[in-house]
Structures are given as structure tokens and as C-alpha cells.
mmCIF file of C-alpha atoms and ligand atoms in Angstrom:
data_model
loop_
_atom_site.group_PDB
_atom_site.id
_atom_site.type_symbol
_atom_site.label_atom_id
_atom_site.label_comp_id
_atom_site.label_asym_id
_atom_site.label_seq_id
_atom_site.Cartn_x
_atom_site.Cartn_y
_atom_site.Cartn_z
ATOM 1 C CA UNK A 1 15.039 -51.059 -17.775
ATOM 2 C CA UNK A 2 12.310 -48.328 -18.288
ATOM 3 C CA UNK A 3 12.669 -45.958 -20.789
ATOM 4 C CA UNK A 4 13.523 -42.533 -20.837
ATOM 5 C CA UNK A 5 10.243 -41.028 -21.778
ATOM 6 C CA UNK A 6 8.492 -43.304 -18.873
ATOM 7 C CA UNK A 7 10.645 -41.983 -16.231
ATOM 8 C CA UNK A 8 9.322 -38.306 -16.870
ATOM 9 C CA UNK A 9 5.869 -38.445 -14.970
ATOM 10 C CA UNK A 10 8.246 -39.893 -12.259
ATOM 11 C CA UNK A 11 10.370 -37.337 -12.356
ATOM 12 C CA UNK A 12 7.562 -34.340 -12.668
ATOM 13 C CA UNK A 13 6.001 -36.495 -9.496
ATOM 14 C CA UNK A 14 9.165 -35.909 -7.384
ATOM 15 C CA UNK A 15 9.924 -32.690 -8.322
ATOM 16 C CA UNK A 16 6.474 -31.202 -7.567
ATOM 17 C CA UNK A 17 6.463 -33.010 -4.313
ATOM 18 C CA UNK A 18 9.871 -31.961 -3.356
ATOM 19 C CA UNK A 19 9.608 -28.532 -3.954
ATOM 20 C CA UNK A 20 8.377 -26.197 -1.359
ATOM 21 C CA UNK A 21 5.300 -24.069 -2.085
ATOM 22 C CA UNK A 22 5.846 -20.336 -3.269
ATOM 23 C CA UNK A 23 7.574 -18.456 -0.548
ATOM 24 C CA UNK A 24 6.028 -15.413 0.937
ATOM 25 C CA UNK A 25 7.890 -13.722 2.510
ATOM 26 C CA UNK A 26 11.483 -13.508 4.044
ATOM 27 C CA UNK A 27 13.498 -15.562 6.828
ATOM 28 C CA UNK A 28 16.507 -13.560 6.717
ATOM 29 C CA UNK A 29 15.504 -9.984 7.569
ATOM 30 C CA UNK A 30 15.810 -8.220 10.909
ATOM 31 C CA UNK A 31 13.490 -8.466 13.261
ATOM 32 C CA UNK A 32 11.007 -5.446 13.745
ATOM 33 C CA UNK A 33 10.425 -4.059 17.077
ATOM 34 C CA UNK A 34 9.248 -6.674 19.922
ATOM 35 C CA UNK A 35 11.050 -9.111 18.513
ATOM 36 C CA UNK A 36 8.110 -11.506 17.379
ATOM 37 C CA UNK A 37 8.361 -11.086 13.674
ATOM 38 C CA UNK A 38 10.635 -10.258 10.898
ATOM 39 C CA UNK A 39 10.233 -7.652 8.493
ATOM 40 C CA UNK A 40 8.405 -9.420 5.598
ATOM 41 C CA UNK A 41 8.048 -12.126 7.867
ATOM 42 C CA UNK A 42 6.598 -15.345 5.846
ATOM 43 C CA UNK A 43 5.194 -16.960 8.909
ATOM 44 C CA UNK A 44 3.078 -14.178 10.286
ATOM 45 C CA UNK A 45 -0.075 -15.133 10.727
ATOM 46 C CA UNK A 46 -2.227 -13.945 7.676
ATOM 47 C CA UNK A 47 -4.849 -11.341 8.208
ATOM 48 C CA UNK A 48 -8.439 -13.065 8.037
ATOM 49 C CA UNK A 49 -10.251 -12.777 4.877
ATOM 50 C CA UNK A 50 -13.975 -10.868 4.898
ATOM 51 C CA UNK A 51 -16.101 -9.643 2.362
ATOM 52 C CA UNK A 52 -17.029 -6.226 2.700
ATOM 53 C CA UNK A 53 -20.269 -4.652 2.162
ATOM 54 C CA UNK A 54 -21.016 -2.800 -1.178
ATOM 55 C CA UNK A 55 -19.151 0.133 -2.458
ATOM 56 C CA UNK A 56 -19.975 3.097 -0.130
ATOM 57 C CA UNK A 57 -17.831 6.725 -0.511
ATOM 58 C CA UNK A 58 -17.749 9.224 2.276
ATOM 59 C CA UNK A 59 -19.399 12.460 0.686
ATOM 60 C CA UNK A 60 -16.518 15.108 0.430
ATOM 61 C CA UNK A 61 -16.497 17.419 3.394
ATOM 62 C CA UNK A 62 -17.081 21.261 2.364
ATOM 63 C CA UNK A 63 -13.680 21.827 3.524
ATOM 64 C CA UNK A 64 -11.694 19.332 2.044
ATOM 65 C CA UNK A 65 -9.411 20.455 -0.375
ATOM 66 C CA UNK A 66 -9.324 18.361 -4.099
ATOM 67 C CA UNK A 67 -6.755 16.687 -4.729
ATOM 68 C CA UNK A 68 -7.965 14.669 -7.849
ATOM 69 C CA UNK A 69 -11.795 15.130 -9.598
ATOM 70 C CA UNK A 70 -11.345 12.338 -12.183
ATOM 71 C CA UNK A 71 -10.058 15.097 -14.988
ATOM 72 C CA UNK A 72 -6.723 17.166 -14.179
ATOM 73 C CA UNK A 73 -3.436 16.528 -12.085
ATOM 74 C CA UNK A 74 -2.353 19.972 -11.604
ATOM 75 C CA UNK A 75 -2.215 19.142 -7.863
ATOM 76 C CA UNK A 76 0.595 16.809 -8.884
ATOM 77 C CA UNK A 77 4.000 16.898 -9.911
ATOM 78 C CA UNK A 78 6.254 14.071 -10.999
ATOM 79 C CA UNK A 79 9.410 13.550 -12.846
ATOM 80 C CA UNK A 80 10.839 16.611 -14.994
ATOM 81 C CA UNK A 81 8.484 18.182 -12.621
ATOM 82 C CA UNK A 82 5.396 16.912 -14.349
ATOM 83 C CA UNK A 83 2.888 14.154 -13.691
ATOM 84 C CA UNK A 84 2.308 12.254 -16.046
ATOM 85 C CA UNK A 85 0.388 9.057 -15.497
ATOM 86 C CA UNK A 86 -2.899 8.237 -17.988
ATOM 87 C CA UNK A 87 -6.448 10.071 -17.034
ATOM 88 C CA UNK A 88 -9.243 8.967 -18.674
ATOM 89 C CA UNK A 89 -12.817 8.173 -17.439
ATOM 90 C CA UNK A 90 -12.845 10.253 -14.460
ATOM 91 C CA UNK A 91 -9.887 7.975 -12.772
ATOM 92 C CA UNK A 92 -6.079 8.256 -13.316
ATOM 93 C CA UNK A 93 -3.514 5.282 -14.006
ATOM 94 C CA UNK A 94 -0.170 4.429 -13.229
ATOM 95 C CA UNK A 95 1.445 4.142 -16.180
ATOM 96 C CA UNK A 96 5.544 3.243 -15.443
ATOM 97 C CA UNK A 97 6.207 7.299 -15.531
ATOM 98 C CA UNK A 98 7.474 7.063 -12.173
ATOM 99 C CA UNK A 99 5.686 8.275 -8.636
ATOM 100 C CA UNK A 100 3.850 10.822 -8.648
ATOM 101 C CA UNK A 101 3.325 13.515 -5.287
ATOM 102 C CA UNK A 102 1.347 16.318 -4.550
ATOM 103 C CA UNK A 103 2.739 19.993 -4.820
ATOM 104 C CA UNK A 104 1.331 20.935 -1.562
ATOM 105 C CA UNK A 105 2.599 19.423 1.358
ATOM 106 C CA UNK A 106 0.450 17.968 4.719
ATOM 107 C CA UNK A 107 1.200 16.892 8.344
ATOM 108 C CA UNK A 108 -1.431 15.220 9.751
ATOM 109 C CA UNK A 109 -4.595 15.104 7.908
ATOM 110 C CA UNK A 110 -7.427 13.092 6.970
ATOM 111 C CA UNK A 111 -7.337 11.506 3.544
ATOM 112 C CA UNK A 112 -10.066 10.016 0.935
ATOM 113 C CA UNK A 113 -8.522 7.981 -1.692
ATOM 114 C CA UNK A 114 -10.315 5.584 -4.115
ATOM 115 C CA UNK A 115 -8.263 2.747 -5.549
ATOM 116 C CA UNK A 116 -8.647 0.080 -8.341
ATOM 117 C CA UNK A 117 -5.989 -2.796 -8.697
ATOM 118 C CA UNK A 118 -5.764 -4.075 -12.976
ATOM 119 C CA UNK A 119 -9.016 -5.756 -14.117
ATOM 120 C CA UNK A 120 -6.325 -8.037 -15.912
ATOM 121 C CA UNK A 121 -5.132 -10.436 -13.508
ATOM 122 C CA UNK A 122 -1.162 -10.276 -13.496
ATOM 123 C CA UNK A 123 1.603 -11.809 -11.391
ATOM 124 C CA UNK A 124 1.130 -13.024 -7.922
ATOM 125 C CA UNK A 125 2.148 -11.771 -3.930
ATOM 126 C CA UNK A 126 3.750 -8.180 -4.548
ATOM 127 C CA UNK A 127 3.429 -8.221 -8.120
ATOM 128 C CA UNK A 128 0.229 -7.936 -8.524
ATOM 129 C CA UNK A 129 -1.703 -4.645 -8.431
ATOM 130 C CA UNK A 130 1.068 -3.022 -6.237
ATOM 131 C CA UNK A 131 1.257 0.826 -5.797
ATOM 132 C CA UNK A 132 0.902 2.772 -2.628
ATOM 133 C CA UNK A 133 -0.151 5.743 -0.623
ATOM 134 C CA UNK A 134 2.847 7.281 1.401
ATOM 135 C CA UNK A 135 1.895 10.021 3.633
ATOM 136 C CA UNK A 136 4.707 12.626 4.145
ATOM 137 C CA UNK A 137 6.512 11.476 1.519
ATOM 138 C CA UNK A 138 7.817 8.894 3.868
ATOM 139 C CA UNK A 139 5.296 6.526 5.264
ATOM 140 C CA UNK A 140 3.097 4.352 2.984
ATOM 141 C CA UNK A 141 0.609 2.495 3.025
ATOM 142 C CA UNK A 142 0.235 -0.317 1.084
ATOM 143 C CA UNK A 143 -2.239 -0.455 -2.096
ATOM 144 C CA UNK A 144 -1.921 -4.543 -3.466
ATOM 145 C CA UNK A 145 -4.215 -6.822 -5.277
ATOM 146 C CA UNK A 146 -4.502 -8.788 -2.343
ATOM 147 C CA UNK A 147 -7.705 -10.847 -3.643
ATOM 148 C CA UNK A 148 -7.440 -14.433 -3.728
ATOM 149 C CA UNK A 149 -3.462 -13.284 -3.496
ATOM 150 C CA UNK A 150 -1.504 -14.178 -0.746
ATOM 151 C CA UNK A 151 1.726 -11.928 0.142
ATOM 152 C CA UNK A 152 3.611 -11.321 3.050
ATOM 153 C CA UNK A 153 1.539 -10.275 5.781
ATOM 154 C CA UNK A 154 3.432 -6.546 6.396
ATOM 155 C CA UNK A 155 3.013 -6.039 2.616
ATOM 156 C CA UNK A 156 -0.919 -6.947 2.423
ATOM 157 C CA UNK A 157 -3.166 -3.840 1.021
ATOM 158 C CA UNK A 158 -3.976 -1.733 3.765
ATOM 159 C CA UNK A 159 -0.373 -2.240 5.744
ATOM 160 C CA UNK A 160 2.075 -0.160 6.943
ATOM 161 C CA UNK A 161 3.989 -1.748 4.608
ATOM 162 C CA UNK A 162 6.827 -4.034 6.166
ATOM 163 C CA UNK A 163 5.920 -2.965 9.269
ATOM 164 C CA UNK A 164 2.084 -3.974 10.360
ATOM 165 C CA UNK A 165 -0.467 -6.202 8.562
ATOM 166 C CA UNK A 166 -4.128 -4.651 8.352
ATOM 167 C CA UNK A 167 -6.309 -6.719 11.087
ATOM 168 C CA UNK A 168 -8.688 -7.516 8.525
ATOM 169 C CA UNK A 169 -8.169 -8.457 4.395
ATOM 170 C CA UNK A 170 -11.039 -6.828 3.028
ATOM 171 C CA UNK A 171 -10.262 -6.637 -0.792
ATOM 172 C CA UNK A 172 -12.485 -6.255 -3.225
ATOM 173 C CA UNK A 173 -11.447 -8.432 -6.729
ATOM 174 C CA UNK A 174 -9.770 -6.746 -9.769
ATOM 175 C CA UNK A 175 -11.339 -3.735 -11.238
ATOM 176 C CA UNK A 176 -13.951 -2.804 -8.319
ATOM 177 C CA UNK A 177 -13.553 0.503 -6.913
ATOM 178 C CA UNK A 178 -12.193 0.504 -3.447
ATOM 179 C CA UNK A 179 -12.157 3.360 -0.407
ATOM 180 C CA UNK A 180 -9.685 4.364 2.056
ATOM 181 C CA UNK A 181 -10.156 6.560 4.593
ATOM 182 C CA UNK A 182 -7.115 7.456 6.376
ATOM 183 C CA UNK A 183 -6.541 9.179 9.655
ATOM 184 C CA UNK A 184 -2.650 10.466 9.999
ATOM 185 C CA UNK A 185 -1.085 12.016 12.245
ATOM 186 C CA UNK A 186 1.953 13.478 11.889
ATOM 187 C CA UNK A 187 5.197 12.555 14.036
ATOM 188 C CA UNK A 188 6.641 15.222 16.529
ATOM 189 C CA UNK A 189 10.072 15.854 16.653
ATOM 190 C CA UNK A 190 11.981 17.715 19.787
ATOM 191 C CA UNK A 191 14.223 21.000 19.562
ATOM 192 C CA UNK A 192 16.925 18.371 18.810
ATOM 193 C CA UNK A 193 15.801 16.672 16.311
ATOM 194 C CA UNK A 194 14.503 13.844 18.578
ATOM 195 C CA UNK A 195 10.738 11.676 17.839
ATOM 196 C CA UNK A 196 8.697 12.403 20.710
ATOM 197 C CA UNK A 197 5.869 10.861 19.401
ATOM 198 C CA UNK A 198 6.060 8.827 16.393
ATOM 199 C CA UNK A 199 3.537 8.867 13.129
ATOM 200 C CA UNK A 200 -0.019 7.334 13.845
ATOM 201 C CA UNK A 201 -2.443 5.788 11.631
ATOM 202 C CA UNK A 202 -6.197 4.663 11.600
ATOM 203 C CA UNK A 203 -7.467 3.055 8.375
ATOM 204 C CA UNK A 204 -11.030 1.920 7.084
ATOM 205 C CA UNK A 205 -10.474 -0.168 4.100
ATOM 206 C CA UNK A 206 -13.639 -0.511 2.033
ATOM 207 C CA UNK A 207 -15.260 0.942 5.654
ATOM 208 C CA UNK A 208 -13.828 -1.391 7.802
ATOM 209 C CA UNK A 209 -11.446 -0.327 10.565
ATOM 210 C CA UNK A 210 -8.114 -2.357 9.445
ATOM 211 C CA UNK A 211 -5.072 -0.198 11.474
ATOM 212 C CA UNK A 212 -6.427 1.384 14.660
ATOM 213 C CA UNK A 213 -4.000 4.374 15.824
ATOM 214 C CA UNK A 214 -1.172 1.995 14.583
ATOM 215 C CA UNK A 215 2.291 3.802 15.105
ATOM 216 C CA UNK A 216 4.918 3.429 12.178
ATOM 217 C CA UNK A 217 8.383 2.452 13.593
ATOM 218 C CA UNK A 218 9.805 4.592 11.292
ATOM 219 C CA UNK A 219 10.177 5.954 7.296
ATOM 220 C CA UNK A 220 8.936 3.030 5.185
ATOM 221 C CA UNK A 221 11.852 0.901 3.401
ATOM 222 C CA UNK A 222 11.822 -2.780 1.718
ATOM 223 C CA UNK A 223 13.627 -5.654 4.155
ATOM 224 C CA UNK A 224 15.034 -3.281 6.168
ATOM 225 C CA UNK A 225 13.433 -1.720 9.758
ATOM 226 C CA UNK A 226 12.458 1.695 8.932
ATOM 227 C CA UNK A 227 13.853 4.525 11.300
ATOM 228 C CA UNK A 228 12.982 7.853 11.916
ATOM 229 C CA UNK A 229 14.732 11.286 10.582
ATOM 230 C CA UNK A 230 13.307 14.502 11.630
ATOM 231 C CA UNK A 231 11.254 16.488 9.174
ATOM 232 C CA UNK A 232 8.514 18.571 8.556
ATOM 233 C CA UNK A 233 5.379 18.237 6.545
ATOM 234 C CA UNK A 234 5.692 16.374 2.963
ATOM 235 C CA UNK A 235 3.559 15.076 0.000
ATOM 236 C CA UNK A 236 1.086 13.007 -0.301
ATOM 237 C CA UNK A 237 2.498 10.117 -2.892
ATOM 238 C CA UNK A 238 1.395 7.736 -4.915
ATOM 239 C CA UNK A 239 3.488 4.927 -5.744
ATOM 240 C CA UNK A 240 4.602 3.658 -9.690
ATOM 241 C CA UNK A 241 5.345 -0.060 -8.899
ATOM 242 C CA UNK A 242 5.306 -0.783 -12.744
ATOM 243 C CA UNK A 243 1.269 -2.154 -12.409
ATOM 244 C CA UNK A 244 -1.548 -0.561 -14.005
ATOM 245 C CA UNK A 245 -3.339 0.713 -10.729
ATOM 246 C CA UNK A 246 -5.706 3.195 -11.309
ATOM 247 C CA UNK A 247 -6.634 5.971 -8.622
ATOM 248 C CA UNK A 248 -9.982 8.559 -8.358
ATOM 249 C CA UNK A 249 -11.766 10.639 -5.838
ATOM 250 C CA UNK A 250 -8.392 11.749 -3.962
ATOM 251 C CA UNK A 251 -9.224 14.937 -1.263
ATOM 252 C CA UNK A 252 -7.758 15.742 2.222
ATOM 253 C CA UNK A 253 -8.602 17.773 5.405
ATOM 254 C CA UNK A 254 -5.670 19.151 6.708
ATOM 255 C CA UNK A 255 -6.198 18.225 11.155
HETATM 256 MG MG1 MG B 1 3.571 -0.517 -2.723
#
């Protein structure tokens, strides 16, 4: 009869056989619109992977308005009514104070944000460099360290998160500086409170178109299908997910 101690290999052997690899996603959420795929769906078809080009920033329009320089966040507020995530170094970190959102609020805009996931590599799928960039308040789009990091495909960087993959995964690795340029626009509502045309996005991730005039079903929610609720223009926010994201060169053109 073997021994104990000889029958753990054995044991590690079937165990790490047995076991299915890490889960991305979800098999038990709704279904999104169409049908096809559910929200979160862990057999969507992952976004290729490309390399982008090097760092390039669109120069700041004379009319764009500021929304972060690298030094203040007195465009921001937060909670107590304060923001209160780290600046240093001409950037600005999430730092577990909660979300932060601008005091103004925008429709449908144009919108330059720079974006850095943690230089320390930490956690995997959607734990890793998460934060995001909701637009109204209410529709975001993902921000995720989604280097050598697989996730669901509806919660990849660049997404409208649990609702459309980016066509492309263009991430740059931990620490590097990354761009997007977002074109919104806003939803329309009718005199009774019904969407006549629903939110719109166009994304260049790193300078690469990644959502082209993608509609959002609806607000933005986790395992659930978003839906729509009438309302008028909101804040830009910026998501505390707990991870160490760091955020510079912020400005908009209100279109
Ligand atoms: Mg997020």
C-alpha cells in the first residue's frame, strides 16, 4: 500500500487536471439585446490583441474646457462634497475615497482622457487596474488592465461595460500612459419621457477606432441589462474600483 505522502503528487495531478480553468465571465445572466450573448458572457469571442503605435496625445483644442492640468481638482467634487483622490506629478490617483464627478455637467461632448492602470501588477480579470469613465453619470466606459489579462469580453478596457466589447484590445502594459478619445452623444428623450434615440459612442483607444457609433442599451449596471430612464445632462465620472489607477490630461468640448 503506498503511503500517504506518495499519494500527494497524485492527488495535486488530479486536482489540477480536474479543475476547470479560471472562469471569465458569467453563464447565468440575461441575455442582452439580440439574443446572442449574455451580459458578462464568458464565451464571447475575445477582442483580438494589437499593439498600438507609440504614445501620441491630441493637442487640446482652444476651446476645450480643462477639466484636469496634472495640479488641482476644483473641477471635481466627491464625497462630503470634496474630491479627494492623490495628485502628485502632474497625474491624479484613485485612492479608495470613493468616485469622483465633475461639478459641471455635459450632454454630448467630445472627451480627452489619459489613463494609467498600477505599475504594480495586482489581481487578475476585473481586478486588476479597474476604474472607469461614465459619461452622464450613467454610461461608462470601461478603464481595465487588460494587458496580458483576460476578462469578460463586455468588461475589457475600452467597453461599454457589460454591454459591448471594444473591436480591438489595444492596451498598453502597466504604468504607460494611455489616450482616449471619446465621441458621445447624448440620448434624446420624447415629451413623455420616452428614448427616441438612445446614447452613442465612438472610441479611439491609444488612436485606434475600438467602438464605432456603438449605441448603449441602456444606464450601465453589473449582471444585469441596463435600461434607460429619462434625464438630462450629468457628470463626467470617474470610477473608485479600490485599484490605484491614475488619470491626467482630462478636457472636453461640449458638441
Ligand atoms: Mg470599471
Amino acid at each position: 500500500m503506498r503511503s500517504t505522502a506518495a499519494l500527494i503528487p497524485l492527488l495535486f495531478a488530479v486536482l489540477t487536471t480536474a479543475l476547470p480553468a479560471q472562469k471569465l465571465g458569467y453563464d447565468d445572466t440575461p441575455f442582452l439585446p439580440g439574443g446572442k450573448w449574455r451580459v458578462h458572457d464568458s464565451k464571447r469571442p475575445q477582442p483580438p490583441v494589437m499593439e498600438p503605435g507609440p504614445f501620441v496625445a491630441l493637442p487640446r483644442p482652444k476651446d476645450a474646457i480643462v477639466l484636469f492640468d496634472g495640479t488641482d481638482l476644483s473641477k471635481w467634487t466627491g464625497r462630503n462634497d470634496k474630491a479627494s483622490w492623490k495628485t502628485e506629478s502632474g497625474y491624479m490617483e484613485v485612492n479608495r475615497t470613493g468616485e469622483i464627478r465633475t461639478r459641471d455637467n455635459f450632454g454630448s461632448c467630445q472627451l480627452h482622457v489619459e489613463w494609467a492602470s498600477p505599475t504594480k501588477v495586482k489581481g487578475n480579470s476585473q481586478g486588476r487596474g479597474n476604474s472607469g469613465v461614465f459619461l452622464m453619470g450613467r454610461y461608462e466606459i470601461q478603464v481595465l488592465d487588460c494587458y496580458e489579462n483576460q476578462t469578460y469580453p463586455d468588461g475589457q478596457a475600452a467597453s461599454l461595460y457589460g454591454q459591448e466589447p471594444p473591436s480591438l484590445n489595444v492596451c498598453r502594459g502597466p504604468g504607460q500612459w494611455q489616450t482616449y478619445d471619446i465621441f458621445f452623444a447624448a440620448p434624446r428623450f420624447d415629451d413623455q419621457k420616452k428614448l427616441v434615440s438612445p446614447a452613442r459612442v465612438t472610441i479611439l483607444h491609444n488612436g485606434i477606432i475600438v467602438q464605432n457609433n456603438a449605441a448603449f442599451i441602456g444606464s450601465t449596471t453589473h449582471k444585469r441589462v441596463g435600461k434607460y430612464g429619462a434625464h438630462g445632462p450629468g457628470p463626467i465620472k470617474l470610477q473608485d474600483h479600490g485599484n490605484p489607477v491614475r488619470f491626467r490630461n482630462i478636457w472636453i468640448r461640449k458638441l
